[in-house]
XYZ file of N, CA, C and O in Angstrom:
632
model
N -66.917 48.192 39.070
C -67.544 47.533 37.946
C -69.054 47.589 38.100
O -69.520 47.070 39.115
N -70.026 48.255 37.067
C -71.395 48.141 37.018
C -71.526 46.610 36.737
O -70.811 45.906 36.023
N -73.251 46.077 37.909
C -73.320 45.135 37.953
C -74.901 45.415 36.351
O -75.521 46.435 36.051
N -74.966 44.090 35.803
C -75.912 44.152 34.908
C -77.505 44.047 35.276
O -77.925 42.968 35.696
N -78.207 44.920 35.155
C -79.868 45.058 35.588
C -80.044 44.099 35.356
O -79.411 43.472 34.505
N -81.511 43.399 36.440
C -82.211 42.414 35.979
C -83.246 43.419 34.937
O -83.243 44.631 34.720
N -84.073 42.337 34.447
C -85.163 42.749 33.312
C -86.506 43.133 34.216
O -87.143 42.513 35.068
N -86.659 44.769 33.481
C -87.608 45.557 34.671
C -89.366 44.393 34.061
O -89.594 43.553 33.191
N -89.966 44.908 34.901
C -91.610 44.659 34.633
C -91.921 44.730 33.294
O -91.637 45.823 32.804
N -92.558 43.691 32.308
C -92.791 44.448 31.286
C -94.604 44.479 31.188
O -95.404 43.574 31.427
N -94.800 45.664 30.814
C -96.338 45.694 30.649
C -96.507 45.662 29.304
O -95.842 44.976 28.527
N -97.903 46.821 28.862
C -98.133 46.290 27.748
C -98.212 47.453 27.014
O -99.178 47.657 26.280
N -97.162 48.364 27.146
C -96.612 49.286 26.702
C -94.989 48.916 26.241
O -94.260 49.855 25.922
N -94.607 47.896 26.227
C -93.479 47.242 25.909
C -93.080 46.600 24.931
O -94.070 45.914 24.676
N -92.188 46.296 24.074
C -91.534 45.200 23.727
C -90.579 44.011 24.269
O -89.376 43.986 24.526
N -91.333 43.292 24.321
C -90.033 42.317 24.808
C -89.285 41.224 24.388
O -90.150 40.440 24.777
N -88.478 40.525 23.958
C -87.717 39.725 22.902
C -86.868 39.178 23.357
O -85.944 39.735 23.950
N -86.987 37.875 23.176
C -85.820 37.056 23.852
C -85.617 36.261 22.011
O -86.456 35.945 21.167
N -84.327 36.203 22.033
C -84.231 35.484 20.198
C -82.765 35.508 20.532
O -82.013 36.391 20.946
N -82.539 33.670 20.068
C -81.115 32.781 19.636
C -80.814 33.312 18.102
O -81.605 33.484 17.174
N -79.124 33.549 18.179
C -78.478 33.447 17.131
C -77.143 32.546 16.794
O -76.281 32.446 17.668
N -76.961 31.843 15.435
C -75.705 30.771 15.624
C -74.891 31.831 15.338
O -74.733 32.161 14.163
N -74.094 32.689 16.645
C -73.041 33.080 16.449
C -72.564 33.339 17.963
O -73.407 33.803 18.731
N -71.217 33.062 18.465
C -70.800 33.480 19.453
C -71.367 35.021 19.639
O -71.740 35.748 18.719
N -71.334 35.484 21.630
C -71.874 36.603 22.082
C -70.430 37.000 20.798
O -70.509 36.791 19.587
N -69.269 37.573 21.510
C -68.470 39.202 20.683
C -68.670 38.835 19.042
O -67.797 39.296 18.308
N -69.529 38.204 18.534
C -69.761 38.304 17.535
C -71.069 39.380 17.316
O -71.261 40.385 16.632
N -71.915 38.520 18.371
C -73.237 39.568 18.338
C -72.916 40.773 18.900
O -73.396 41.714 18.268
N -72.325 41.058 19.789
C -71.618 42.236 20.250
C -71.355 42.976 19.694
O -71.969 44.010 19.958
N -70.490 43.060 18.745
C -69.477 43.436 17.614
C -70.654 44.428 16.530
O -70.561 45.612 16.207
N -71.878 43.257 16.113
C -72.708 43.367 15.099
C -73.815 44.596 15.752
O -74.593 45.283 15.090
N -73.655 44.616 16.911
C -74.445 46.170 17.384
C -73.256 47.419 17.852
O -73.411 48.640 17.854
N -72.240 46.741 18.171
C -71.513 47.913 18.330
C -70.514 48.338 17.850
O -69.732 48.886 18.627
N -70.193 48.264 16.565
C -69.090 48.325 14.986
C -69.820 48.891 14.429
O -70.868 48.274 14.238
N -69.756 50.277 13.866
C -70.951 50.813 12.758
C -70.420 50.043 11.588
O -71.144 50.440 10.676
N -69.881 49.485 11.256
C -69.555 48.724 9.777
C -70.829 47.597 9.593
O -71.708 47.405 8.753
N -70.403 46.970 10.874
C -71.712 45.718 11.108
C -73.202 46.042 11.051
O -74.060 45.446 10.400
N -73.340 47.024 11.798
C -74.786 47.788 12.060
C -75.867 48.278 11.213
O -77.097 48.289 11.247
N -74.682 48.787 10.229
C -75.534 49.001 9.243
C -76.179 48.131 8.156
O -77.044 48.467 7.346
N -75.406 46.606 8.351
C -76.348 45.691 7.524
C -77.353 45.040 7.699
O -77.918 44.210 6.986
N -77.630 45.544 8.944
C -78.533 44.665 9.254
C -79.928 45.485 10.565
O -80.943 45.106 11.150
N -79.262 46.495 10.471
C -80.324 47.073 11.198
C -81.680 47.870 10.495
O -81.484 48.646 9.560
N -82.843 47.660 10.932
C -84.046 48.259 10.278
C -84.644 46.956 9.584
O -84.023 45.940 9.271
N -85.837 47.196 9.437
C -86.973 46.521 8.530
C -86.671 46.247 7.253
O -86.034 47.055 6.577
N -87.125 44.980 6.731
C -86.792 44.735 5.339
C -86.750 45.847 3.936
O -86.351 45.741 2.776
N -87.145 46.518 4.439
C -87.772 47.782 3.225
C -87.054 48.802 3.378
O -87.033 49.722 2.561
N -86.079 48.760 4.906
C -85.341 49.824 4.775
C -83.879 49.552 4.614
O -83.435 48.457 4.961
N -83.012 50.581 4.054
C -81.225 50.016 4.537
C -81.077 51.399 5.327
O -81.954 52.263 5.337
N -79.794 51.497 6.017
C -79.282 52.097 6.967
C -78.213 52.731 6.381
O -77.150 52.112 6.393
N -78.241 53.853 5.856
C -76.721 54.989 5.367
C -76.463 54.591 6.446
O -76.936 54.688 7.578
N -75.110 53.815 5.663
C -73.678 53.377 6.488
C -72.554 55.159 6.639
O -71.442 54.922 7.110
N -72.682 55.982 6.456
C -72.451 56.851 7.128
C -73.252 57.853 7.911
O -72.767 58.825 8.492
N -74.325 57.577 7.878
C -74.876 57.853 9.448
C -74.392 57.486 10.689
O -74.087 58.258 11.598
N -74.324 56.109 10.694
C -73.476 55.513 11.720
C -72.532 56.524 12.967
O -71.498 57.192 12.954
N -73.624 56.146 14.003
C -72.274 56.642 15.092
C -72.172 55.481 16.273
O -73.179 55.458 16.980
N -71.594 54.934 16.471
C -71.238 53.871 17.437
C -70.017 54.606 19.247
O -68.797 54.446 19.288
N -70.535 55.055 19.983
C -69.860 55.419 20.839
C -69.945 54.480 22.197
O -70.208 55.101 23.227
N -69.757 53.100 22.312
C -70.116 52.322 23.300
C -69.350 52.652 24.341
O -68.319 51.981 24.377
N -69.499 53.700 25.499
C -69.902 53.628 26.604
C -71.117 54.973 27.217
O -71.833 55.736 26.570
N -70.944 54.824 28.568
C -72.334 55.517 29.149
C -72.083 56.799 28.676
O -70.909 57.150 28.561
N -72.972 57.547 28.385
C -72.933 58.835 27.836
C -72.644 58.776 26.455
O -73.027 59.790 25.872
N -72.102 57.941 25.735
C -71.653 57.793 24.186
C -73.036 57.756 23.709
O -73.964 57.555 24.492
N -73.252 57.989 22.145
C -73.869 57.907 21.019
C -74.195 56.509 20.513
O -73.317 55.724 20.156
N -75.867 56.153 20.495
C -75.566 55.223 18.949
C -76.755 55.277 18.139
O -77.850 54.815 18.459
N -76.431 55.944 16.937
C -77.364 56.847 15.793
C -77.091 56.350 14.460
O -76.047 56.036 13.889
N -78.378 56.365 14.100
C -78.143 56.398 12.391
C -79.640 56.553 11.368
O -80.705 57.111 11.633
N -79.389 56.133 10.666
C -80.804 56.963 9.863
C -80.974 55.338 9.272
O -80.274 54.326 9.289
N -82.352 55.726 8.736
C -82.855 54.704 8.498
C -83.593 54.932 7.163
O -84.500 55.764 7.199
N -83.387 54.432 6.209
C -83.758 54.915 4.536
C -84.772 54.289 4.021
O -84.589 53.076 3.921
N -86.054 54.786 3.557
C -86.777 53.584 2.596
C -86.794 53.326 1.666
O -87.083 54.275 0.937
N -86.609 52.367 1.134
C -86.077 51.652 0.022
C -86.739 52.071 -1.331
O -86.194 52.151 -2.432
N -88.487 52.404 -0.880
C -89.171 52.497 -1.847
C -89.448 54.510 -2.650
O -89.748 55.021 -3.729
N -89.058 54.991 -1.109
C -89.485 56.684 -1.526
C -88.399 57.539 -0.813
O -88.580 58.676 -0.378
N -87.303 56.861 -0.760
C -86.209 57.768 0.241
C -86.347 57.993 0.981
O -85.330 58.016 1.675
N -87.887 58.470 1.804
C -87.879 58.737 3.147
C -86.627 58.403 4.145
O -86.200 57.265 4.343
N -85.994 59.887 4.878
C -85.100 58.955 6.202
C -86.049 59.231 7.522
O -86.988 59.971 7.817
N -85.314 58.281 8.097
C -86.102 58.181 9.652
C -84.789 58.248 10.358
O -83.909 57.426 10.104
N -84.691 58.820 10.887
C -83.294 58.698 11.943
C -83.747 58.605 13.937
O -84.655 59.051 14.638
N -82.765 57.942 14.117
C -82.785 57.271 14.896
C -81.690 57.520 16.169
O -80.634 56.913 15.992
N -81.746 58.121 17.124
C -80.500 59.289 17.996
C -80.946 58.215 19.519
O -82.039 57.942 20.014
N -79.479 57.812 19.912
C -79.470 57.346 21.044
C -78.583 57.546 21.876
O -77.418 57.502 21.480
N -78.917 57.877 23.545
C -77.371 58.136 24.093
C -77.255 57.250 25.314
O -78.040 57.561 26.211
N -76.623 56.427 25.514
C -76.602 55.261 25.634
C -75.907 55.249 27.490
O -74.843 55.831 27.702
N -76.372 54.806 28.216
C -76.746 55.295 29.793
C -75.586 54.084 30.593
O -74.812 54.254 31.535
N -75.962 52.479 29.499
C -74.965 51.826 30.460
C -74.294 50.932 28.849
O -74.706 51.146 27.709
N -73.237 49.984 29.237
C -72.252 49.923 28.637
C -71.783 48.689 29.081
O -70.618 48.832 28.711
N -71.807 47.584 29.594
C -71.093 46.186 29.413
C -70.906 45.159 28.794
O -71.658 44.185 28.757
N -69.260 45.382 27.929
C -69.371 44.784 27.072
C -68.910 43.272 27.033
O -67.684 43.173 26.989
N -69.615 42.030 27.037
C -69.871 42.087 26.080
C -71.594 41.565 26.184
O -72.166 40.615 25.651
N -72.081 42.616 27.090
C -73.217 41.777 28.116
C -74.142 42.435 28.318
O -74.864 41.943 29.184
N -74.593 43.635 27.800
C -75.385 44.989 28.391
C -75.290 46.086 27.687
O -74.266 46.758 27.812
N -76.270 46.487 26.845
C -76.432 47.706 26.432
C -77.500 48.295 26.667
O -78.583 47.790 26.371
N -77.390 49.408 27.212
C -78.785 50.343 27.500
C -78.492 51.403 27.354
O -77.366 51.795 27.662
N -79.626 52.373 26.720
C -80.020 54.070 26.024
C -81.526 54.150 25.666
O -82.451 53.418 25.314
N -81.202 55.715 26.011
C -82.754 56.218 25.560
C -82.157 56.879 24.324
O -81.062 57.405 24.125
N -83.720 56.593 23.205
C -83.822 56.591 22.014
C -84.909 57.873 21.562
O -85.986 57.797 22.155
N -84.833 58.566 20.989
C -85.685 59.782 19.981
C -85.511 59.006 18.916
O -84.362 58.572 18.842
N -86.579 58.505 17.646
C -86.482 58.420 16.775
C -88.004 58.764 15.849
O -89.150 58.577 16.258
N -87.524 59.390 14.321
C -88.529 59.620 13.605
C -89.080 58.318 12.857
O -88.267 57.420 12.638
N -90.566 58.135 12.403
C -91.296 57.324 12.054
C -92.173 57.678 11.122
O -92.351 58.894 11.050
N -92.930 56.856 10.200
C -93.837 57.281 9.253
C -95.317 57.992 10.125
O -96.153 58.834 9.797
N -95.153 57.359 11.058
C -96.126 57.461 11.807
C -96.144 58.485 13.138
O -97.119 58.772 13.832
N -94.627 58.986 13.287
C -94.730 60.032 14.023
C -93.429 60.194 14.698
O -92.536 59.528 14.175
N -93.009 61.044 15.928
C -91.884 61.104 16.897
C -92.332 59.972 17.746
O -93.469 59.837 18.198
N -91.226 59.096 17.932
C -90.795 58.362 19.409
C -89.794 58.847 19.754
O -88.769 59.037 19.098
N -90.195 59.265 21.631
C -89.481 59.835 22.185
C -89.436 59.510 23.616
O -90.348 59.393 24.434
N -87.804 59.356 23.760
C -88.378 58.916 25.539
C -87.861 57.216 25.829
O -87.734 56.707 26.943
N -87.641 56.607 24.632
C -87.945 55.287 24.703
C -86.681 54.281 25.536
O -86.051 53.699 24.653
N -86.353 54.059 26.387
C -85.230 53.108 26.718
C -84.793 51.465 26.226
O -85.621 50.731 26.765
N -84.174 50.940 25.713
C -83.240 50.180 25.015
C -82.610 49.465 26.106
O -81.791 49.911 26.910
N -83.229 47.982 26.012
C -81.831 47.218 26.958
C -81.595 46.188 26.520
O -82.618 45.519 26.370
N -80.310 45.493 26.098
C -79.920 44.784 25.552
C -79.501 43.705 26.551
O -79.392 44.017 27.736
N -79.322 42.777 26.250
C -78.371 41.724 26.926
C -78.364 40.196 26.408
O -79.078 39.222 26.169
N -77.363 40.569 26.407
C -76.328 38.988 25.270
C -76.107 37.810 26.218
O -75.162 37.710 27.001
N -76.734 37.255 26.110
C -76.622 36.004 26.629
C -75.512 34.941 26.066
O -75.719 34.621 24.895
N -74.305 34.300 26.720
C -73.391 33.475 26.234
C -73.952 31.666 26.141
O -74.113 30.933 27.118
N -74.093 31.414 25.160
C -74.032 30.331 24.768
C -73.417 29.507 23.662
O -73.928 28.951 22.690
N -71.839 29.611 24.207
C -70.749 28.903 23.092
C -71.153 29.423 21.705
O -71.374 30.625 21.557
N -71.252 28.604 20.738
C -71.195 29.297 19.585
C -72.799 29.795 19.626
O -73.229 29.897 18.477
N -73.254 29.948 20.093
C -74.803 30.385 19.877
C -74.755 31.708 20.977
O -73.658 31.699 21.537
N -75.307 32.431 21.279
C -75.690 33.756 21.331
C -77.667 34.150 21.974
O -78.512 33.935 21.106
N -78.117 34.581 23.133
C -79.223 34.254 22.885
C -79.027 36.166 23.482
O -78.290 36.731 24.291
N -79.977 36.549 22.681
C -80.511 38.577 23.300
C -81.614 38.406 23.946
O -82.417 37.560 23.553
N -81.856 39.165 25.038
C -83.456 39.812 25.304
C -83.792 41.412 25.369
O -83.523 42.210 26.268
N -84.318 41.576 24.402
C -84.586 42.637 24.269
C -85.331 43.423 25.252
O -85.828 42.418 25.760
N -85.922 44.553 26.081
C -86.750 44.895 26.978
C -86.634 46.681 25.989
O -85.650 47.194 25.457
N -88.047 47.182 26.091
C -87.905 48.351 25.160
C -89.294 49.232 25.576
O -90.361 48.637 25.424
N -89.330 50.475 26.038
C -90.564 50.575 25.938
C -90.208 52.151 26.731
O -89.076 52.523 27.040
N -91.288 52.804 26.918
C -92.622 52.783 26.632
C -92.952 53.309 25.302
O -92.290 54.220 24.803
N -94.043 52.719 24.657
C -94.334 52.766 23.480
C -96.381 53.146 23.640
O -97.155 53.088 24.595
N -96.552 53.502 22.214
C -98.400 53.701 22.360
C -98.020 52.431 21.278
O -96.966 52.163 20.703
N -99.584 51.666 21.260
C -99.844 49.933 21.072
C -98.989 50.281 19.600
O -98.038 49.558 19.304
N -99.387 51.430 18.701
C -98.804 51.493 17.326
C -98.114 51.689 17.235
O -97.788 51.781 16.052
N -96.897 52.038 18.383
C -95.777 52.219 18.280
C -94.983 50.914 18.306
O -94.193 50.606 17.415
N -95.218 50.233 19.287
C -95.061 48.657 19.791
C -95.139 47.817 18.635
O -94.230 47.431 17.901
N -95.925 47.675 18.606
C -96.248 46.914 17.233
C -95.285 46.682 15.963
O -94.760 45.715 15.410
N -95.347 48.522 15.737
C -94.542 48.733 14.314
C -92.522 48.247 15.097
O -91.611 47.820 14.387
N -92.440 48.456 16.293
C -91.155 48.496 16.987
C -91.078 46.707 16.740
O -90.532 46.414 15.676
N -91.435 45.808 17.374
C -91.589 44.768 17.388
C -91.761 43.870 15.666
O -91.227 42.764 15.576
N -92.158 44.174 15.013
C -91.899 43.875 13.376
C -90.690 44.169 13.186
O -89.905 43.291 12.826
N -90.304 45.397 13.377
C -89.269 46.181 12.707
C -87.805 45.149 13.259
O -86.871 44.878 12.504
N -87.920 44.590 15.042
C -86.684 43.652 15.180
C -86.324 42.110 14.793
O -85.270 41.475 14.783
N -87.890 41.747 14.428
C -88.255 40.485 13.663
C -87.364 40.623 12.554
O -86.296 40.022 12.433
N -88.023 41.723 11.479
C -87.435 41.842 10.083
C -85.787 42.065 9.938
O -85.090 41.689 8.996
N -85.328 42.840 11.229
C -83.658 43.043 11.257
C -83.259 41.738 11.904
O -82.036 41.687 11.768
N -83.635 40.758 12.480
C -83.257 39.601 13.406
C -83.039 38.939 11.717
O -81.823 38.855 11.541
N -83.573 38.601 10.835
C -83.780 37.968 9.431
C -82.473 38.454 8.844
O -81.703 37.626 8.356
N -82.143 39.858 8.861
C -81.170 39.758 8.055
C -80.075 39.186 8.840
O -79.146 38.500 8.413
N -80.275 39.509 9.891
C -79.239 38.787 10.978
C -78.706 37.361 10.710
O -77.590 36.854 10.828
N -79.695 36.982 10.379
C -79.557 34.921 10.347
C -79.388 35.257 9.147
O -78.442 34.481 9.011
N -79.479 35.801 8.000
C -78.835 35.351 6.491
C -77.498 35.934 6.520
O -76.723 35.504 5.666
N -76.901 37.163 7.631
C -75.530 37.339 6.933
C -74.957 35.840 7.464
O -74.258 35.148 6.723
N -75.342 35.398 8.878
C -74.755 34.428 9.646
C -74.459 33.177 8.509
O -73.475 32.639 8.002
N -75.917 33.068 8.442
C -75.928 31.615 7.317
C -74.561 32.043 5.688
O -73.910 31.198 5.075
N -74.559 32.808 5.569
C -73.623 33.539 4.592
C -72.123 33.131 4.826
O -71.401 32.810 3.882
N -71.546 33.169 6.552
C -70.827 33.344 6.681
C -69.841 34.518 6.647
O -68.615 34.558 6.746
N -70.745 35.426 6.481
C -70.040 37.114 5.985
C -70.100 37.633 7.809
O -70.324 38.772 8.221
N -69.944 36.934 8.275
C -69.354 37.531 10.341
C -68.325 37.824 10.131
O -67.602 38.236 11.038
């Protein structure tokens, strides 16, 4: 059994995110690793996510990809990850290639981890390396998807 990383150094080439949700962890679980779920809620307010882009392959070496649409000029941005570790319902980590208005990110590693707190749920995100404009725009972009997060919740549509 892989044991779960602690959270590496973060500098200031990073993102880092710690954020509560009212929903049990295999709920939050579920909502990153179900392409049905994923796609409602992943990306920035301005964008939605072709729900058949979607590839969800949760374990090490698996896939998790999808494109990312703007709302206002079609632009896609897609988004290719192959995903290194795998505990579910406690640990996700992959390196990420993805396109941007602003350019290629490439290189980038992804670590997830779901924190259990009964019906509540807490993530910390760790993400990086990024240039400051990359960071930046990365860090908005999980704010604005954390939002839709809490309205499907508040919805009741889990």
């Amino acid at each position: 059994m892989s044991s779960i990383p602690a959270v590496p150094e973060v500098t200031d080439r990073d993102v880092f995110i710690t954020r509560a949700f009212d929903a049990p962890r295999d709920v939050v679980w579920r909502f990153w690793t179900e392409p049905e779920h994923l796609s409602r809620w992943f990306g920035p307010a301005e964008v939605h996510v072709d729900s058949a882009s979607v590839l969800v392959q949760p374990h090490a070496g698996g896939r998790w990809d999808l494109d990312m649409v703007d709302d206002q000029n079609g632009a896609t941005y897609p988004l290719r990850a192959v995903l290194r570790q795998v505990i579910p319902p406690e640990y996700l980590e992959g390196v990420i290639e993805a396109g941007s208005e602003d350019g290629e990110i490439s290189g980038v590693t992804l670590r997830v981890w779901f924190h259990d707190h009964g019906e509540r749920t807490r993530i910390t995100i760790h993400q990086g390396p990024f240039t400051a404009e990359h960071r930046d725009m990365t860090i908005d972009g999980w704010e604005s998807s954390f939002l839709k997060l809490d309205a499907i919740w508040a919805g009741g549509a889990a």
